[in-house]
Amino acid sequence: DHRDLHSFPTRRSSDLQPEQFRGLAYRIRSATDTLSKRIAFHDTVTRFFKIIPGPNDNFIILGTISNPPNYDERLMIAFLDKNLNVLSRKEYSIKDYTMIDRMEYILGKDNSIWLYGSVSYRPDPAMDFFLCKLNANGHTLKTGFYYPHNPLGYSALFSPDSSRIWIFGQNFDFIGAGERVVFDTNFNFISQSTIPTEIFPNINTHWYSSDKILCGALQIFNRPQQDDDISISFLDTALNSSPIHYYGAYDTIDDPGAERFIDFLDPSKIFYAGIHNLQFYFYPTGVSWIMTGLLDSTLNSIYQSFYGGDAYYIAYSILATKDGGSIIAGGRYDYHTQNHEMDIIFLKFDSVG
């Protein structure tokens, strides 16, 4: 189907030279049928943001590519076969920006790819917002820009009649609140609305029914120290929220996964994933757990499970699977045995967690 689990961009680190950054892709069909491939194009730096299932078991990668000596980033669309061999690629400069800081996408009914994210000029940290439409062959059809203060677009939906693009994020017109920003399909700005303050930041949205949106976010409490939980609720199209449910342990920082952290195939079985005992370091010297759970259609918990405790674990994203369970993409770092080298992990859960 057209859901991405997560691709893993090679992270930037001060102990690596730019030419050492390469894209890395995994294909997993079963526990015994896995394939990984590091992908590079001569002396370029590649970063992979998203992998989209394509026709004939092929894949489409969305990312960035740059060349020495300045390493100014360009949008890259690469087409891979089912064995992760590169069939073709296309590159586009996004205006004269030199950094693509964040990139997300939604798919149109005609398999067009609608990108949105943040761009900037290195080394200036200030970001602008961009939108870009690609056809199924990766050709750019249109590009638009919006210039608020360091905007972040976390997720997007097409409106019920497909005439508008709803971007859910922050810092468009308000600081410290979640927002829905509306554009038409020609990328003209239409309107902006705030959403309930409890639904912010790191907003995930999915159409749950024709008039109801499943919405998740990070909720930060102070009791008196920081105490984060995952918040999940339903929004109607006017952004009215149902009662918000919170998932996490008291007096512990329990953050949602960094990417897709809620998902469902069956509306009565909603899965979520996060990090229990989050630490604010890239290479922590402690332990954590991947926290996952299953909710019913009223957001009541059916089960909650934890995996880890022997190292530091993070959750990136979760997908509901056709066998009634889920699969989670994440990372693992053991400061006792690893020297600033984080591993990628995939966890498959059955229907009872």
XYZ file of C-alpha atoms in Angstrom:
353
model
C 0.000 0.000 0.000
C 1.031 3.655 -0.071
C 2.282 3.978 3.489
C 5.960 4.448 4.281
C 7.456 3.013 7.452
C 10.551 5.180 7.578
C 13.707 5.630 5.589
C 16.852 6.402 7.508
C 18.805 9.459 6.363
C 22.443 9.271 7.326
C 22.762 11.744 10.161
C 25.197 14.620 10.125
C 27.967 14.374 12.693
C 31.054 16.490 13.316
C 33.376 13.477 13.049
C 32.324 12.662 9.457
C 33.356 14.335 6.251
C 30.549 15.320 3.849
C 31.578 12.762 1.238
C 31.000 9.979 3.786
C 27.253 10.611 3.913
C 25.333 8.053 1.899
C 21.705 7.008 1.692
C 20.742 3.657 3.204
C 17.644 1.651 2.257
C 16.192 -1.574 3.679
C 13.659 -3.975 2.207
C 12.142 -6.526 4.580
C 9.807 -9.230 3.328
C 10.163 -11.571 6.304
C 12.561 -12.230 9.155
C 14.741 -14.298 6.805
C 14.343 -12.207 3.643
C 15.974 -8.827 4.179
C 18.023 -6.623 1.912
C 19.980 -3.462 2.655
C 21.839 -1.229 0.259
C 23.994 1.851 0.648
C 23.371 4.098 -2.316
C 25.783 6.728 -3.634
C 26.288 8.637 -6.869
C 30.007 9.325 -7.339
C 31.167 12.144 -5.022
C 27.681 13.298 -4.020
C 26.202 13.446 -0.555
C 22.792 11.754 -0.396
C 20.189 11.883 2.344
C 17.021 9.799 2.148
C 13.872 11.174 3.759
C 11.059 8.917 2.506
C 10.502 5.656 0.636
C 7.231 5.243 -1.285
C 6.049 1.888 -2.690
C 5.892 2.157 -6.469
C 4.400 0.033 -9.273
C 5.652 -3.524 -9.937
C 7.134 -3.858 -6.422
C 9.478 -0.955 -7.137
C 10.233 1.974 -4.848
C 10.491 5.760 -5.037
C 12.950 7.550 -2.752
C 12.579 11.210 -1.814
C 15.710 12.870 -0.505
C 18.472 15.357 -1.142
C 21.674 15.316 -3.141
C 24.636 17.712 -3.057
C 28.125 18.034 -4.502
C 31.438 19.436 -3.307
C 32.758 21.940 -2.562
C 29.687 23.822 -1.256
C 27.302 20.861 -0.828
C 24.232 22.951 -1.619
C 21.289 20.560 -1.418
C 18.882 19.781 -4.245
C 15.697 17.752 -4.198
C 16.311 14.188 -5.422
C 13.771 11.617 -6.608
C 15.249 8.165 -7.217
C 13.440 5.169 -8.701
C 14.564 1.760 -7.429
C 13.644 -1.746 -8.544
C 12.466 -4.407 -6.099
C 16.092 -5.303 -5.324
C 16.952 -1.664 -4.511
C 18.945 -1.111 -7.697
C 18.698 2.457 -8.982
C 16.719 2.667 -12.219
C 16.826 6.442 -12.604
C 16.941 9.660 -10.634
C 15.978 13.292 -11.026
C 17.319 16.371 -9.274
C 15.775 19.816 -8.805
C 16.990 22.962 -7.124
C 14.363 24.482 -4.844
C 14.711 28.105 -5.865
C 18.161 29.210 -4.610
C 17.917 27.584 -1.171
C 20.987 25.646 -0.034
C 19.433 23.371 2.644
C 16.323 21.188 2.697
C 15.730 20.897 6.422
C 12.508 18.881 6.484
C 10.441 17.080 3.862
C 7.095 15.255 4.050
C 4.613 14.149 1.401
C 1.070 13.065 0.609
C -0.091 11.200 -2.476
C -2.750 12.435 -4.869
C -5.427 10.212 -6.381
C -3.499 10.169 -9.674
C -0.332 8.961 -7.854
C 1.098 12.464 -7.951
C 3.459 13.268 -5.085
C 2.818 16.454 -3.120
C 5.868 17.514 -1.111
C 6.047 20.073 1.657
C 8.704 21.050 4.154
C 11.260 23.604 5.283
C 14.185 25.107 3.366
C 16.936 27.531 4.346
C 20.171 29.209 3.342
C 23.251 27.719 4.992
C 24.439 28.793 7.602
C 21.396 30.978 8.413
C 19.078 28.847 10.624
C 15.913 30.714 9.547
C 13.577 28.486 7.516
C 10.902 29.090 4.876
C 8.099 26.735 3.837
C 7.870 25.111 0.419
C 5.325 23.014 -1.460
C 6.036 21.049 -4.627
C 3.945 18.774 -6.827
C 5.549 15.911 -8.793
C 3.846 13.624 -11.257
C 4.183 9.835 -11.000
C 7.337 9.994 -13.157
C 9.038 12.438 -10.827
C 8.698 15.554 -12.988
C 7.995 18.779 -11.112
C 4.654 20.334 -12.023
C 4.569 23.317 -9.690
C 6.319 24.805 -6.668
C 5.127 27.317 -4.088
C 6.616 29.140 -1.105
C 5.348 30.661 2.114
C 7.391 32.901 4.397
C 6.373 32.737 8.051
C 8.866 32.456 10.936
C 10.588 29.033 10.937
C 7.501 26.986 10.025
C 7.242 23.265 10.683
C 4.767 21.165 8.727
C 4.298 17.853 10.542
C 1.533 16.224 8.511
C -0.933 16.992 5.733
C -4.322 15.919 4.425
C -6.363 16.721 1.368
C -9.698 18.309 2.245
C -12.780 16.084 1.781
C -13.395 17.496 -1.707
C -9.644 17.365 -2.583
C -9.639 21.078 -3.480
C -7.454 22.117 -0.534
C -4.271 20.966 1.170
C -4.398 21.085 4.952
C -0.959 21.407 6.576
C -0.812 20.641 10.301
C 2.182 22.239 12.003
C 3.450 25.200 13.978
C 5.113 28.629 13.651
C 3.102 29.700 10.614
C 1.220 32.543 12.288
C 1.385 31.579 15.949
C 4.297 30.589 18.187
C 3.613 27.864 20.738
C 0.390 26.479 19.264
C -0.620 23.901 16.707
C -2.134 25.147 13.455
C -3.938 24.049 10.340
C -2.786 26.066 7.343
C -4.878 25.750 4.187
C -3.596 26.091 0.611
C -5.412 25.503 -2.640
C -3.943 23.025 -5.111
C -2.108 25.868 -6.864
C -0.372 26.598 -3.538
C -2.176 29.852 -2.871
C -2.580 30.560 0.841
C -6.242 30.393 1.895
C -6.484 30.464 5.681
C -4.945 29.566 9.017
C -6.571 28.254 12.225
C -5.218 27.185 15.583
C -6.071 23.763 16.954
C -6.564 22.842 20.642
C -3.441 23.665 22.644
C -3.137 20.077 23.889
C -2.554 18.931 20.292
C 0.954 20.279 19.806
C 3.714 19.716 18.736
C 4.734 16.773 16.447
C 1.224 16.464 15.035
C 0.160 13.257 13.232
C -3.115 13.232 11.290
C -5.030 10.533 9.386
C -8.531 10.552 7.928
C -10.448 8.185 10.223
C -13.773 8.588 8.396
C -15.234 11.034 5.892
C -15.692 13.707 8.578
C -13.331 12.684 11.378
C -9.549 13.005 11.720
C -7.449 10.805 13.981
C -4.904 13.166 15.529
C -1.857 12.511 17.701
C 0.706 14.868 19.206
C 3.249 15.387 21.961
C 1.855 16.770 25.209
C 4.276 18.365 27.690
C 3.270 18.501 31.350
C 5.254 19.976 34.264
C 4.760 17.990 37.497
C 7.010 19.884 38.533
C 9.651 18.465 36.173
C 8.981 17.873 32.491
C 6.620 14.936 31.933
C 5.765 14.203 28.295
C 2.945 11.961 27.089
C 1.476 10.965 23.749
C -1.903 12.623 23.180
C -4.471 11.130 20.782
C -7.954 12.378 19.930
C -10.387 12.918 17.084
C -10.939 16.228 15.295
C -13.906 17.171 13.160
C -13.384 19.278 10.049
C -13.965 22.459 12.075
C -11.069 21.405 14.382
C -13.267 20.635 17.392
C -11.612 17.934 19.458
C -13.057 14.912 21.207
C -11.785 14.246 24.759
C -8.012 13.835 24.548
C -6.441 10.598 25.784
C -2.886 10.488 27.135
C -0.479 7.550 27.016
C 2.683 7.407 29.087
C 3.958 6.926 32.626
C 3.676 9.556 35.342
C 6.853 11.642 35.899
C 8.542 10.133 32.839
C 9.273 11.664 29.447
C 7.290 9.521 27.008
C 7.453 11.069 23.559
C 5.753 9.916 20.362
C 7.808 8.450 17.539
C 9.541 11.025 15.392
C 7.642 10.147 12.210
C 4.346 8.229 11.783
C 3.469 7.244 15.364
C -0.226 6.361 14.937
C -1.681 4.066 12.298
C -4.590 1.736 11.598
C -6.036 -0.541 8.937
C -9.086 -1.571 10.961
C -10.761 1.500 12.587
C -11.333 -0.544 15.741
C -7.586 -1.227 16.085
C -5.432 1.904 16.342
C -1.710 1.433 17.005
C 0.736 3.937 18.447
C 4.483 3.989 19.167
C 6.774 6.176 21.241
C 9.837 6.351 23.469
C 9.584 5.672 27.214
C 12.233 7.560 29.236
C 13.385 9.863 26.432
C 16.770 11.534 26.952
C 17.816 14.734 25.194
C 21.169 13.584 23.865
C 22.077 12.188 20.473
C 24.119 9.369 22.069
C 22.571 8.889 25.553
C 24.331 7.186 28.445
C 21.185 5.562 29.805
C 18.396 3.182 28.883
C 14.948 3.592 27.404
C 12.117 1.522 25.991
C 10.056 1.522 22.825
C 6.471 1.946 24.000
C 3.654 0.674 21.810
C -0.024 0.042 22.304
C -3.339 -0.827 20.724
C -6.491 1.289 21.121
C -10.116 0.613 20.264
C -12.363 3.009 18.342
C -13.012 5.038 21.512
C -9.259 5.351 22.188
C -9.411 3.082 25.224
C -6.295 0.971 25.692
C -6.444 -2.716 24.748
C -2.788 -3.325 25.587
C 0.462 -1.470 26.107
C 3.894 -3.063 25.627
C 7.492 -2.020 26.254
C 10.625 -3.259 24.531
C 14.144 -2.420 25.659
C 15.732 -1.509 28.981
C 19.125 -2.992 28.061
C 20.223 0.004 25.933
C 18.806 3.270 24.617
C 15.920 2.719 22.174
C 14.015 5.188 20.028
C 10.907 4.685 17.898
C 10.637 6.361 14.509
C 7.359 5.093 13.080
C 4.747 2.343 13.169
C 2.567 0.629 10.590
C -0.478 -1.546 11.209
C -0.009 -4.859 9.360
C -2.500 -7.105 7.608
C -2.061 -9.905 10.179
C -3.635 -7.705 12.868
C -0.318 -6.653 14.399
C 2.174 -3.894 13.724
C 5.772 -3.193 12.738
C 7.966 -0.477 14.234
C 11.132 1.103 12.855
C 13.529 2.482 15.413
C 17.084 2.752 16.655
C 19.250 1.271 19.408
C 22.380 2.658 21.065
C 24.396 0.911 23.795
C 26.937 3.326 25.211
C 28.809 0.423 26.870
C 29.700 -1.239 23.570
C 29.068 1.299 20.787
C 31.185 4.339 20.040
C 28.714 6.805 18.538
C 27.285 4.184 16.186
C 23.527 3.730 16.463
C 21.894 0.610 15.043
C 18.648 0.479 13.072
C 16.080 -1.968 14.421
C 12.727 -3.278 13.223
C 10.243 -4.803 15.654
C 7.316 -6.954 14.526
C 4.441 -7.292 17.004
C 1.544 -9.718 16.756
C -2.073 -8.842 17.423
C -1.723 -9.099 21.212
C 1.459 -7.061 21.525
